[in-house]
Short mmCIF file of C-alpha atoms in Angstrom, two decimals:
data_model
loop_
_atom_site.label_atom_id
_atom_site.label_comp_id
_atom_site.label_asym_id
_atom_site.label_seq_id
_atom_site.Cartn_x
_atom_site.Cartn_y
_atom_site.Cartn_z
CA UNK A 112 -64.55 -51.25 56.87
CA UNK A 113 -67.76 -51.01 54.87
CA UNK A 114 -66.50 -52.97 52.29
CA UNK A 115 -65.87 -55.82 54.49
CA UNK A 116 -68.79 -56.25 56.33
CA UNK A 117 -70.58 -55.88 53.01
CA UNK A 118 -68.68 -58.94 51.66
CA UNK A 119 -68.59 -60.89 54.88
CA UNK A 120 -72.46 -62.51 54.50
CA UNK A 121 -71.53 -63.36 50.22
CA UNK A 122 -68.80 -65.12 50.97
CA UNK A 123 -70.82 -68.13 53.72
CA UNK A 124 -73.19 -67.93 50.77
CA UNK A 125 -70.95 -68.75 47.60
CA UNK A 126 -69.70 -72.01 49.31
CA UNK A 127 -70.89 -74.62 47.13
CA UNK A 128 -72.56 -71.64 44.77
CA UNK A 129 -72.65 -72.69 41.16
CA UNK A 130 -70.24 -70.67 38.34
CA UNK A 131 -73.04 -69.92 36.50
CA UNK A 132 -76.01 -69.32 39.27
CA UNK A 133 -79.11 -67.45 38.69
CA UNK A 134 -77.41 -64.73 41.08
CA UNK A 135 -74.42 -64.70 39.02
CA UNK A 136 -76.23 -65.04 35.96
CA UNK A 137 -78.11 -61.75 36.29
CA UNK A 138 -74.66 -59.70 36.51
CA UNK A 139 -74.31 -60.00 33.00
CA UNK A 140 -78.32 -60.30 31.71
CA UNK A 141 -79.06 -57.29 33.64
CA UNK A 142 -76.78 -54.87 31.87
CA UNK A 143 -78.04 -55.87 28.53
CA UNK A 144 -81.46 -54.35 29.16
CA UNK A 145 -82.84 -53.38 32.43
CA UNK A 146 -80.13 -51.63 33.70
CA UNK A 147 -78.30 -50.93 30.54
CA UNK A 148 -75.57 -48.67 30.94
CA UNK A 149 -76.23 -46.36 28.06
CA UNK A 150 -80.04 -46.16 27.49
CA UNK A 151 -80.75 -46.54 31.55
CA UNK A 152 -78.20 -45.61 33.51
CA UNK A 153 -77.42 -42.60 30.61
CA UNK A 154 -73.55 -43.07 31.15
CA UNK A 155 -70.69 -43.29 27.79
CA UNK A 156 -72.79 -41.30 26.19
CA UNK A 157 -69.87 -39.31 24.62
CA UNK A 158 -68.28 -42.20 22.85
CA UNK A 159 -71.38 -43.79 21.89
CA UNK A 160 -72.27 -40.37 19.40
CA UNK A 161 -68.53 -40.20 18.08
CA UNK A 162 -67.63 -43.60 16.95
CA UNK A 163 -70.66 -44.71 16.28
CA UNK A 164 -70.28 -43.64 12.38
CA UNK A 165 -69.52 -47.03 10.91
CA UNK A 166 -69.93 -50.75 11.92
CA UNK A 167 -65.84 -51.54 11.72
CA UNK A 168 -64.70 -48.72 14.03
CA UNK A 169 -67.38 -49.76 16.33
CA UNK A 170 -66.88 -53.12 16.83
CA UNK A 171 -62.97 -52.33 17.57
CA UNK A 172 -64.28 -50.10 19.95
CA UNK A 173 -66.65 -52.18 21.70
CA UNK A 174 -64.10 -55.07 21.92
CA UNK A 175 -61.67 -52.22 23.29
CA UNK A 176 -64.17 -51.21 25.91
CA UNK A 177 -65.06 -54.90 26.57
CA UNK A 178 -61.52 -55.74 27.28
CA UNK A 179 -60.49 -52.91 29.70
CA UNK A 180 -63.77 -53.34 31.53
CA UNK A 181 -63.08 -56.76 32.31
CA UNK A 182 -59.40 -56.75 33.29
CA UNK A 183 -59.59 -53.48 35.28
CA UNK A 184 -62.34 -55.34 37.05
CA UNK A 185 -60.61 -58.34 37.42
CA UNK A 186 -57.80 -56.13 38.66
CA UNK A 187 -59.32 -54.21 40.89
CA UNK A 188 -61.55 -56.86 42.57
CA UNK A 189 -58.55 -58.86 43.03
CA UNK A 190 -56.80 -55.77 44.84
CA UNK A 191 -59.98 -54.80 46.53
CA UNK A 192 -58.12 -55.79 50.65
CA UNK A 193 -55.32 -54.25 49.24
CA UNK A 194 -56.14 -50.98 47.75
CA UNK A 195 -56.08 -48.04 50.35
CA UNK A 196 -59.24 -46.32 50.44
CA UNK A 197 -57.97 -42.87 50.37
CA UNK A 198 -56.07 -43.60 47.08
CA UNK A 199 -58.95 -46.15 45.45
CA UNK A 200 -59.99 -43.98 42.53
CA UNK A 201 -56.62 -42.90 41.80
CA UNK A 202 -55.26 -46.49 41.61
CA UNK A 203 -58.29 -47.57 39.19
CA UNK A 204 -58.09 -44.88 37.01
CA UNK A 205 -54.29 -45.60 36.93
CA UNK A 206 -55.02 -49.42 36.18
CA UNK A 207 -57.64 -47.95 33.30
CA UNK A 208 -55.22 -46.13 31.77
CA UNK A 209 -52.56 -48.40 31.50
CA UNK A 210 -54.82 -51.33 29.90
CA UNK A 211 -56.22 -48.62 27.88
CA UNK A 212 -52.55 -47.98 26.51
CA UNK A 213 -51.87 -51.11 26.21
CA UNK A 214 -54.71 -51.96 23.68
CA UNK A 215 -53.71 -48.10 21.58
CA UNK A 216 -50.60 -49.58 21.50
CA UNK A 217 -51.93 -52.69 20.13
CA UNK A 218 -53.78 -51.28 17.89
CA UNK A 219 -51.54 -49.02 16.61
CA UNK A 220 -49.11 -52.13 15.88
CA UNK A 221 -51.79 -54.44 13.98
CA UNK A 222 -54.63 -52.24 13.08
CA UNK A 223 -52.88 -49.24 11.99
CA UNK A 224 -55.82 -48.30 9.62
CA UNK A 225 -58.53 -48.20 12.64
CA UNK A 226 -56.03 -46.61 14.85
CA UNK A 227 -56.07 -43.73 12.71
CA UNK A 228 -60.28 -43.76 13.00
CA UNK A 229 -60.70 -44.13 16.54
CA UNK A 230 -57.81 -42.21 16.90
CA UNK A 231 -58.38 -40.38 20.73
CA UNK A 232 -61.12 -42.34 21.46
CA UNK A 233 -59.89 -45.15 22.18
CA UNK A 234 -57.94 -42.61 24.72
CA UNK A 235 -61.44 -41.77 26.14
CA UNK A 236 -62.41 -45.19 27.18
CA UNK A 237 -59.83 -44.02 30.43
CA UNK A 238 -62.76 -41.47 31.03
CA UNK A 239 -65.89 -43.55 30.28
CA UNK A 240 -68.23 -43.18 33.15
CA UNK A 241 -69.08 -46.95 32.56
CA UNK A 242 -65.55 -48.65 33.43
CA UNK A 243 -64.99 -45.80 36.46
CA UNK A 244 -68.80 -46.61 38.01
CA UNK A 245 -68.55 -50.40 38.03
CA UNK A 246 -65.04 -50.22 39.43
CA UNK A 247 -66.19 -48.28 42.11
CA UNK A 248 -69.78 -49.49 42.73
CA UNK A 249 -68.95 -53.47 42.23
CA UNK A 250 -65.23 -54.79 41.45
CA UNK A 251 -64.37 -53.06 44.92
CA UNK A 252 -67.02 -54.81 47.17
CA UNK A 253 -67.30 -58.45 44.98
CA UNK A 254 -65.00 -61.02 44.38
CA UNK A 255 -63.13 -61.86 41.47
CA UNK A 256 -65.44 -64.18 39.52
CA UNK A 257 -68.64 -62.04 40.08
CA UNK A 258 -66.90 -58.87 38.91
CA UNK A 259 -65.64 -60.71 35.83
CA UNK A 260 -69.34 -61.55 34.99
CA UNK A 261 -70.33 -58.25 35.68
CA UNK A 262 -67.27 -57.03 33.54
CA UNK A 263 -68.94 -59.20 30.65
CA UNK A 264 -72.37 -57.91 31.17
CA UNK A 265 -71.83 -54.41 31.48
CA UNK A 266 -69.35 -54.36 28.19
CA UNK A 267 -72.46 -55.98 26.69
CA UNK A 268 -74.66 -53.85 27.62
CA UNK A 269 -72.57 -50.75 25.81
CA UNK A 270 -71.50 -52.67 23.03
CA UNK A 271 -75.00 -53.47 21.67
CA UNK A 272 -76.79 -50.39 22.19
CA UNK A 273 -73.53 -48.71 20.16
CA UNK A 274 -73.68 -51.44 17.97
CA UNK A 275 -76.95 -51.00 16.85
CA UNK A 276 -76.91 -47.26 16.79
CA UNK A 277 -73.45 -48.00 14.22
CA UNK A 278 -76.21 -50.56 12.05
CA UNK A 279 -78.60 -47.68 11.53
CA UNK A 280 -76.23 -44.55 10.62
CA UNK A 281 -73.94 -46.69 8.12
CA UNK A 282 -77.09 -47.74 6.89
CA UNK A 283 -78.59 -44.66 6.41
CA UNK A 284 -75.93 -42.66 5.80
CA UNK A 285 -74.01 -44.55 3.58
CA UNK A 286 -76.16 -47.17 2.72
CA UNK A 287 -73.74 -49.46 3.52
CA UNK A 288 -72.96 -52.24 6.53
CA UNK A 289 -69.37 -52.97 7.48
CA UNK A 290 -68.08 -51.32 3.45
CA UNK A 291 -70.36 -53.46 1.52
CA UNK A 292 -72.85 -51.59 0.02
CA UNK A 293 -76.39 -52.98 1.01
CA UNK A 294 -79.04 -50.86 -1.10
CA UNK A 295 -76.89 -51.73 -4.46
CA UNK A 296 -76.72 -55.33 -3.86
CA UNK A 297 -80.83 -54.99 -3.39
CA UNK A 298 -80.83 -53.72 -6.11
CA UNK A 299 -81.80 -50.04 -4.54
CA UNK A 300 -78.98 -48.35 -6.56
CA UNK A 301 -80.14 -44.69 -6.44
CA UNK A 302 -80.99 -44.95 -2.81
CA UNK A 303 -80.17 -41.72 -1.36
CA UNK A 304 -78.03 -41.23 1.62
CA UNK A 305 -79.29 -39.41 4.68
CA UNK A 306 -76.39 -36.41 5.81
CA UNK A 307 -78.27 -36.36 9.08
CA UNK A 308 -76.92 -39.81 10.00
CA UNK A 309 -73.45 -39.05 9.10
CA UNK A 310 -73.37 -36.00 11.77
CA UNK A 311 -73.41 -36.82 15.45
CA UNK A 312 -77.17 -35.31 15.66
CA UNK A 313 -78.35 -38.44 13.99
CA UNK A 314 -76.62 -40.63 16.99
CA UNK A 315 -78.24 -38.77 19.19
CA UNK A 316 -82.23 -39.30 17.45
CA UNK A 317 -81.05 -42.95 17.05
CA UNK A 318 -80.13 -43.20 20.94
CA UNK A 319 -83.28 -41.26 21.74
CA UNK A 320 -85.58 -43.62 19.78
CA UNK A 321 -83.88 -46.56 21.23
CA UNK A 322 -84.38 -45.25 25.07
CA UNK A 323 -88.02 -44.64 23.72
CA UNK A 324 -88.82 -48.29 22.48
CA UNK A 325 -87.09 -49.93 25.54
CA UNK A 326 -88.31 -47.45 28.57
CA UNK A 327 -92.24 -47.83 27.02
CA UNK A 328 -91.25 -51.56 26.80
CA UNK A 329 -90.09 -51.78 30.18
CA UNK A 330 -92.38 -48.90 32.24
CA UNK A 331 -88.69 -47.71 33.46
CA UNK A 332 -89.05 -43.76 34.78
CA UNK A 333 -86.43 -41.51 35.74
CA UNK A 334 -86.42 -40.33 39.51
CA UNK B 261 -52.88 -50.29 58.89
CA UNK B 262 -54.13 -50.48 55.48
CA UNK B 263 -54.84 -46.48 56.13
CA UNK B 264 -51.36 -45.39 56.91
CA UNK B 265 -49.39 -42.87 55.27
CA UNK B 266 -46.42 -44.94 54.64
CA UNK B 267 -48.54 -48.23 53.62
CA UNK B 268 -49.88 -45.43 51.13
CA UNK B 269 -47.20 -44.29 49.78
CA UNK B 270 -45.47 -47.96 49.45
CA UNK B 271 -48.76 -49.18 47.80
CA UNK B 272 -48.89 -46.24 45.65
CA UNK B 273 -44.97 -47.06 44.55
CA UNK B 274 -45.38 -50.43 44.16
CA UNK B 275 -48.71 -49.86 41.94
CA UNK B 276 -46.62 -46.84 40.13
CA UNK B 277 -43.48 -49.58 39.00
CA UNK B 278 -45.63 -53.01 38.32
CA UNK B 279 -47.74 -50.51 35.83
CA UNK B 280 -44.97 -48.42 34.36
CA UNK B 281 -42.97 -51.30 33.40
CA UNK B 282 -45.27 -52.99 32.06
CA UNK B 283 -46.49 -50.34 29.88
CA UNK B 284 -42.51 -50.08 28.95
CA UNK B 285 -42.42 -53.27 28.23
CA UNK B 286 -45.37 -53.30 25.58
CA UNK B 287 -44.27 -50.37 24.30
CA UNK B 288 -40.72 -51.51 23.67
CA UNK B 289 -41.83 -54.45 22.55
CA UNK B 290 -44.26 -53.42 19.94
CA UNK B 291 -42.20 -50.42 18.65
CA UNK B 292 -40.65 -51.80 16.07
CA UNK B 293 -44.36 -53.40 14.52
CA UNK B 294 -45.72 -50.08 14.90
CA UNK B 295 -42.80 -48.29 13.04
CA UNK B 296 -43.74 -50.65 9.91
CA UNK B 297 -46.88 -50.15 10.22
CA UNK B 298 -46.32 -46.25 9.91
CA UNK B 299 -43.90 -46.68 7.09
CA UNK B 300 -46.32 -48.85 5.27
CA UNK B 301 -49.17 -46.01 5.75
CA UNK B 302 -46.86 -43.15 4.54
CA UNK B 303 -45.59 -45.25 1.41
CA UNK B 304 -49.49 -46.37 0.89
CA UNK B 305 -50.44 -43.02 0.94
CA UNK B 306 -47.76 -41.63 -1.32
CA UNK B 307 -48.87 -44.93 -4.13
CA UNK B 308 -52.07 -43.74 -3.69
CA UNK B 309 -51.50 -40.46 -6.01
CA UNK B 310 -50.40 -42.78 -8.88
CA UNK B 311 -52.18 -45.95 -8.81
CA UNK B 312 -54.88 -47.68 -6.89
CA UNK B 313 -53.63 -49.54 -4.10
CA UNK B 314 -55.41 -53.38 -3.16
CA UNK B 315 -55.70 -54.43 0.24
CA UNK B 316 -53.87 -57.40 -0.75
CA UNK B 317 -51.23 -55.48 -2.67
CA UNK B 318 -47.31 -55.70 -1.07
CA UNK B 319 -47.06 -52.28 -1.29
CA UNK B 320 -43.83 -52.32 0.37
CA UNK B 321 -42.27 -54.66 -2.34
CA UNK B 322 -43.85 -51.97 -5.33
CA UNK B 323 -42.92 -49.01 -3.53
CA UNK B 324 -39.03 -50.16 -3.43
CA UNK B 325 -39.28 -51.15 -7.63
CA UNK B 326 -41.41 -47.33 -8.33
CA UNK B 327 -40.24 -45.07 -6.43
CA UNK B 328 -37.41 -43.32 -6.20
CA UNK B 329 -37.03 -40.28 -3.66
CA UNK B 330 -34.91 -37.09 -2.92
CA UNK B 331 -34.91 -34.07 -0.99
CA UNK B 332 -34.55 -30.90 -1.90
CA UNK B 333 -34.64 -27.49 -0.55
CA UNK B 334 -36.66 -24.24 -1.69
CA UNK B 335 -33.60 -23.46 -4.34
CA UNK B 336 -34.68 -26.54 -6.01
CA UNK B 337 -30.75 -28.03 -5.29
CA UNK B 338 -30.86 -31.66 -3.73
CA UNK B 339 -30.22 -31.78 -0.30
CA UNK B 340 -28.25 -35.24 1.11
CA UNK B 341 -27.46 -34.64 4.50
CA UNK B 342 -29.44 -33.17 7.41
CA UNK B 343 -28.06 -30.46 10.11
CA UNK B 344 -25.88 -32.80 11.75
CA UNK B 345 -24.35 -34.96 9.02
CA UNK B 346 -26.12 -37.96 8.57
CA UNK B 347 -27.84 -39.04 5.05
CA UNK B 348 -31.65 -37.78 4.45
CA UNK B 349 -34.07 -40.46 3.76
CA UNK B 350 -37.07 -38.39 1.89
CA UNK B 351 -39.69 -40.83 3.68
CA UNK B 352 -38.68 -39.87 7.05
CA UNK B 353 -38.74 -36.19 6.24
CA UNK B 354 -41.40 -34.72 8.40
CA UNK B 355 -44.00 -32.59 6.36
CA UNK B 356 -45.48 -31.56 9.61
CA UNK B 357 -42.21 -30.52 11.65
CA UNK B 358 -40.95 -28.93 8.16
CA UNK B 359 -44.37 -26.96 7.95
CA UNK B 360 -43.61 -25.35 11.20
CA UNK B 361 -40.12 -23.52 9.57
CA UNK B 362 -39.96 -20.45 7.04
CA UNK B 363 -40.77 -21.96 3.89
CA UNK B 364 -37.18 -21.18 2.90
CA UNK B 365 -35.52 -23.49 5.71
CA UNK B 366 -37.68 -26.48 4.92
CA UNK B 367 -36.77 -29.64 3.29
CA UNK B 368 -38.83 -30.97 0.45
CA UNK B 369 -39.12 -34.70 -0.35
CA UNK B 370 -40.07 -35.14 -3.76
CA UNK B 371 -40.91 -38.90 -4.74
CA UNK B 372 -40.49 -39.90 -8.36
CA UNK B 373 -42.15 -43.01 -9.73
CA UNK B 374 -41.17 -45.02 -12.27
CA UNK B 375 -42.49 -46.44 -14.41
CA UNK B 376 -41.47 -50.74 -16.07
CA UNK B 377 -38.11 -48.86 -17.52
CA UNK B 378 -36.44 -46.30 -15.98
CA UNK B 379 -37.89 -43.44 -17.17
CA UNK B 380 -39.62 -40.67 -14.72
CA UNK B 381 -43.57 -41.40 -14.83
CA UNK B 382 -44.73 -38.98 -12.28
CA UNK B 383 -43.64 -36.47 -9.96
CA UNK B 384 -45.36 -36.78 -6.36
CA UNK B 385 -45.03 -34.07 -4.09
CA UNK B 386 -46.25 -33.76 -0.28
CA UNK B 387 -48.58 -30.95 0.27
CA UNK B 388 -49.48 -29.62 3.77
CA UNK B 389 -52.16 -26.89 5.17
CA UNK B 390 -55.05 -26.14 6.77
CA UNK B 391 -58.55 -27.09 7.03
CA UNK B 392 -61.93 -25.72 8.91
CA UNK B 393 -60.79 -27.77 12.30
CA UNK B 394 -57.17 -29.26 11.80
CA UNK B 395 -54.80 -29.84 9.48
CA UNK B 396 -54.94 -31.85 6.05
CA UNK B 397 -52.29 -33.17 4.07
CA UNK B 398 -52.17 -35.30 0.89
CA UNK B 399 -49.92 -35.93 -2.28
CA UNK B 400 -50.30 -34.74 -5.62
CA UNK B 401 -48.65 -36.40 -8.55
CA UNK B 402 -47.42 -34.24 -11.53
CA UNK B 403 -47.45 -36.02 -15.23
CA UNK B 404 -43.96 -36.22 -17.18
CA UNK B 405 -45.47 -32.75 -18.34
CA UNK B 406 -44.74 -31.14 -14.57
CA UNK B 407 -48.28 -29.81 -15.44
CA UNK B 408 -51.14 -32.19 -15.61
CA UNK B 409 -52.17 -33.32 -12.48
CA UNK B 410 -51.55 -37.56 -12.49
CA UNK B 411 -53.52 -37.84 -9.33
CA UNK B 412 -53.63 -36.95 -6.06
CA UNK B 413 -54.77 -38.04 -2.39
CA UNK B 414 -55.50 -35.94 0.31
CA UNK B 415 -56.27 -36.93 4.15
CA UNK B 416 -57.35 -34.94 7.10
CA UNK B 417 -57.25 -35.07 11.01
CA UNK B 418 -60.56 -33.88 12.07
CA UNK B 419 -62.90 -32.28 9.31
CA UNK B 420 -66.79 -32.97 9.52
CA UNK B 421 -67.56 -35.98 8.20
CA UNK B 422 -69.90 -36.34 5.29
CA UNK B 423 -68.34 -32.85 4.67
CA UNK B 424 -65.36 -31.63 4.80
CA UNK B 425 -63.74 -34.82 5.40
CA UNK B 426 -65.05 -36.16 1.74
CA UNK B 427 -61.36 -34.40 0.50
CA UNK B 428 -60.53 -37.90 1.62
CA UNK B 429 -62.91 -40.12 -0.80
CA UNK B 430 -61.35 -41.20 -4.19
CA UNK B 431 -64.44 -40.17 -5.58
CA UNK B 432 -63.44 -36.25 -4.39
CA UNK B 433 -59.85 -36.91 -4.93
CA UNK B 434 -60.23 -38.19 -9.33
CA UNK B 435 -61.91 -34.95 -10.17
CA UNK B 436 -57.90 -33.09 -9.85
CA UNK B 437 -56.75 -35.83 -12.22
CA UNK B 438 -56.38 -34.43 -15.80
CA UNK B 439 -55.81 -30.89 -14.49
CA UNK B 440 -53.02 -28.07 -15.18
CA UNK B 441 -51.22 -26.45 -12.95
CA UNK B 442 -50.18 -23.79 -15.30
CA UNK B 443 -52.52 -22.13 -17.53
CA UNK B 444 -51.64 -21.20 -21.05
CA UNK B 445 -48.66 -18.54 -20.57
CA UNK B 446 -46.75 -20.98 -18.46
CA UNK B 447 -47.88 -19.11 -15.31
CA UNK B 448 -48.71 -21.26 -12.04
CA UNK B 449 -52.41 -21.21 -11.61
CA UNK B 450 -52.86 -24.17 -9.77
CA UNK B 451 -56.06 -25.92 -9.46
CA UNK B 452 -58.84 -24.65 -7.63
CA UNK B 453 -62.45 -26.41 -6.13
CA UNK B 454 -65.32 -24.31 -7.00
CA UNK B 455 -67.69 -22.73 -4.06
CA UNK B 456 -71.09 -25.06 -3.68
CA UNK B 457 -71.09 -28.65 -5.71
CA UNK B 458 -72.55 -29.39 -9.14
CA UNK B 459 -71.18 -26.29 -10.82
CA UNK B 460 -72.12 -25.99 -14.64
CA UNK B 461 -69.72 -27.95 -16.62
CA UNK B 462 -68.35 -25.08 -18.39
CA UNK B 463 -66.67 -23.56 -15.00
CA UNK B 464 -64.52 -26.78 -14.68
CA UNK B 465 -62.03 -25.53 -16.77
CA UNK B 466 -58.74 -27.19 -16.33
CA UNK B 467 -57.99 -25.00 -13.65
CA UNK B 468 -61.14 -26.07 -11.35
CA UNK B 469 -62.73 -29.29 -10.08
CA UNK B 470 -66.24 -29.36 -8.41
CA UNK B 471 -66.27 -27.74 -4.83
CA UNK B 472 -68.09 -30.01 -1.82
CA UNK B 473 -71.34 -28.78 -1.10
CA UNK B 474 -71.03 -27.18 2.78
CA UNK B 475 -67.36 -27.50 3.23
CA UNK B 476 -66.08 -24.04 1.42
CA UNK B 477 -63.61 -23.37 3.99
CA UNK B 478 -61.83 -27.39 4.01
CA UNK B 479 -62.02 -26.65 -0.03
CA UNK B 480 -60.22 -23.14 0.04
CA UNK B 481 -58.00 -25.50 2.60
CA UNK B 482 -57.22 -27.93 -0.17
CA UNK B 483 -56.59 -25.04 -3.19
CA UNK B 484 -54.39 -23.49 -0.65
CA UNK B 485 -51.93 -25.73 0.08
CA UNK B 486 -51.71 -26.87 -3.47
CA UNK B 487 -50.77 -23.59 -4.63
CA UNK B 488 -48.57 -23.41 -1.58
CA UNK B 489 -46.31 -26.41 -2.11
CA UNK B 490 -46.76 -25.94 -6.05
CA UNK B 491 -45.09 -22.49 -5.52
CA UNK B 492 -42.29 -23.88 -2.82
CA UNK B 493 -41.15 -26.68 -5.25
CA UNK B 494 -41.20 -24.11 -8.55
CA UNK B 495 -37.98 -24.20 -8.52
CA UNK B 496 -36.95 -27.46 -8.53
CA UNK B 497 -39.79 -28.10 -11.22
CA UNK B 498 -38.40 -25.57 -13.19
CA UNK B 499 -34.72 -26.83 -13.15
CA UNK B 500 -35.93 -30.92 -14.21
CA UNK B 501 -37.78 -29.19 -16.94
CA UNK B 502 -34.87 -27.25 -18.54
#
């Protein structure tokens, strides 16, 4: 088994590793900028354009995404010597989708008013690239701990970049942050509001600049 | 071993029951939150025509002291009791399910608020149709006259925001208030949005409220099913009247 000769050498090593190494550390820093899931790795792409409209919905969301990425990881990592390897994807998407029920259900109970915003996307976190590829590419091969942290850094990672996409088009298009209206408590009260924000074309300029900034910041190139 | 067939198919069982029930279990056990929480959006929504609604308001608590609700059928006659016998609550009436019928087979909840005494304030009446990508829906309260328009909300599943989906902004929704359904003759007219936004003021008539600029079909959407449900419930408007 691949997996198992992968994991053999990590395991002498962890011992007496700290919870909080440099090793471990860099499973959650990493995904925040140098190998950010959205702007780098150019995966959730699809959820980052739709609910990206306001700061409220987003937030939910990212906590949404946050959550499901670090049970199913959790999860899976804990089931990795269990899971058959013909059946592996099947059984994470099916532990996906149930945590992704479970927080629409939740949702729906205590948050009817977002529930009705995010309405299928928060159905579409089952189908984001992100939770599916570190499922497969770490909570499988990684112990329980490490794929927590990399859980954490990876829901970061999505979270911000949406986050601050969410800053710019309430901004803009509404002139607003989280309801309360920004450019009339300036003082800005004729400050016109930009329609291109409000669409999904203006997530996609705001994503593009972002990529911009950080890949001249960082010399990162596409291969 | 762990490649199998039957460890599989036992894994694959096992993994099938631990996650079914437990997604029975959560949904069992938040079904009867979530029910409030759908009541409390229906009665919100149907308070919304008449007065503004607080986020700290018990709407609950003034929806049971204004309103007052019945069904009735496309005759205008009060209807009590569905197919099979059992008493009709107007806020569980389905709009959408009752959309799907002839217009003559479905029900029509009509909700009447009250005002401190007991007297009739306002008439609010469900409307249902079509938009550009989905449906839209809303409620449109009729003054003691049965003709001025009170107010009225209306909400949508998937218009384009910042377009069509501004039907849903109170800002949108306060141009209908202070309209007439029926024009001088007594003849239903309705109330109509204009094509484009910032029409002369002399178009708005009190037969037609500003359109929303790039959103004419989500518009015609709205002036549809207002004349629609205007025209199903003439009947019962006409008997309360006489």
């Amino acid at each position: 088994m691949a997996i198992e000769t992968l994991e053999h050498p990590v395991v002498k090593k962890e011992r007496s590793e700290n919870l909080l190494s440099k090793r471990r550390r860099k499973f959650v820093t990493d995904p925040l900028n140098d190998d950010n899931p959205i702007t780098i790795q150019v995966l959730g792409i699809c959820s980052a354009l739709a609910i990206t409209l306001k700061m409220e919905p987003t937030l939910v969301m990212s906590i949404a995404v946050l959550f499901v990425i670090v049970f199913s990881n959790l999860i899976i990592s804990a089931l990795r010597n269990l899971i058959p390897n013909r059946v592996r994807i099947i059984v994470q998407l099916a532990v996906i989708a149930s945590l992704v029920t479970l927080v629409n259900e939740v949702l729906k109970a205590y948050y009817y008013d977002m529930y009705k915003v995010l309405s299928v996307y928060v159905g579409l976190i089952i189908t984001n690239c992100i939770i599916m590829g570190r499922l497969e590419a770490f909570a499988m091969g990684n112990k329980a701990w490490d794929s927590i942290l990399d859980g954490f850094g990876s829901g970061f990672g999505y979270a911000w970049i949406i986050l601050a996409v969410a800053f710019f088009r309430e901004l803009f298009g509404f002139g607003s942050l989280f309801g309360f209206e920004v450019f009339k408590a300036i003082g800005l009260e004729s400050f016109p509001n930009n329609g291109l924000m409000v669409t999904p074309i203006g997530a996609f300029m705001i994503l593009g600049i972002i990529i911009w900034i950080q890949r001249t910041k960082s010399g990162y190139v596409e291969h | 071993m762990r490649q199998s067939n039957a460890y599989i198919i036992v894994f694959s069982i096992i993994t099938t029951i631990v996650l079914g029930g437990l997604l029975s279990v959560a949904s069992v056990g938040l079904g009867p939150r979530q029910k409030i929480q759908v009541e409390l959006d229906t009665k919100k929504s149907i308070l919304g025509a008449v007065m503004e609604i607080n986020k700290t308001d018990d709407v609950l608590a003034i929806y049971d002291q204004r309103i007052e609700s019945l069904v009735v059928d496309i005759n205008g006659n009060e209807v009590s009791e569905d197919a099979s016998g059992k008493p009709l609550v107007a806020e569980n009436v389905s709009i959408e399910k009752n959309y799907k019928l002839p217009a003559e087979e479905r029900l029509y909840p009509v909700f009447l608020y009250k005002g401190t005494g007991a007297d009739v304030e306002a008439y609010i009446l469900p409307i249902y149709g079509n938009g550009l990508w989905d449906v839209i829906w809303g409620y449109v309260a009729l003054d003691k006259d049965l003709s001025t328009i009170k107010g009225a909300v209306f909400d949508h599943k998937g218009e384009t925001p910042g377009l069509g989906a501004r039907i849903s902004e109170a800002e949108v929704q306060s141009r209908f208030v202070g309209k007439e359904v029926y024009n001088d003759e007594g003849s239903l007219v309705s109330v109509n949005m204009l094509k484009g936004e910032g029409n002369s003021p002399e178009s708005l008539d009190p037969h037609h409220v500003d359109g929303l600029a790039g959103a004419t079909i989500t518009a015609r959407g709205v002036n549809n099913m207002l004349l629609n449900y205007l025209e199903y419930y003439q009947n019962y408007l006409k008997k309360i009247s006489s």
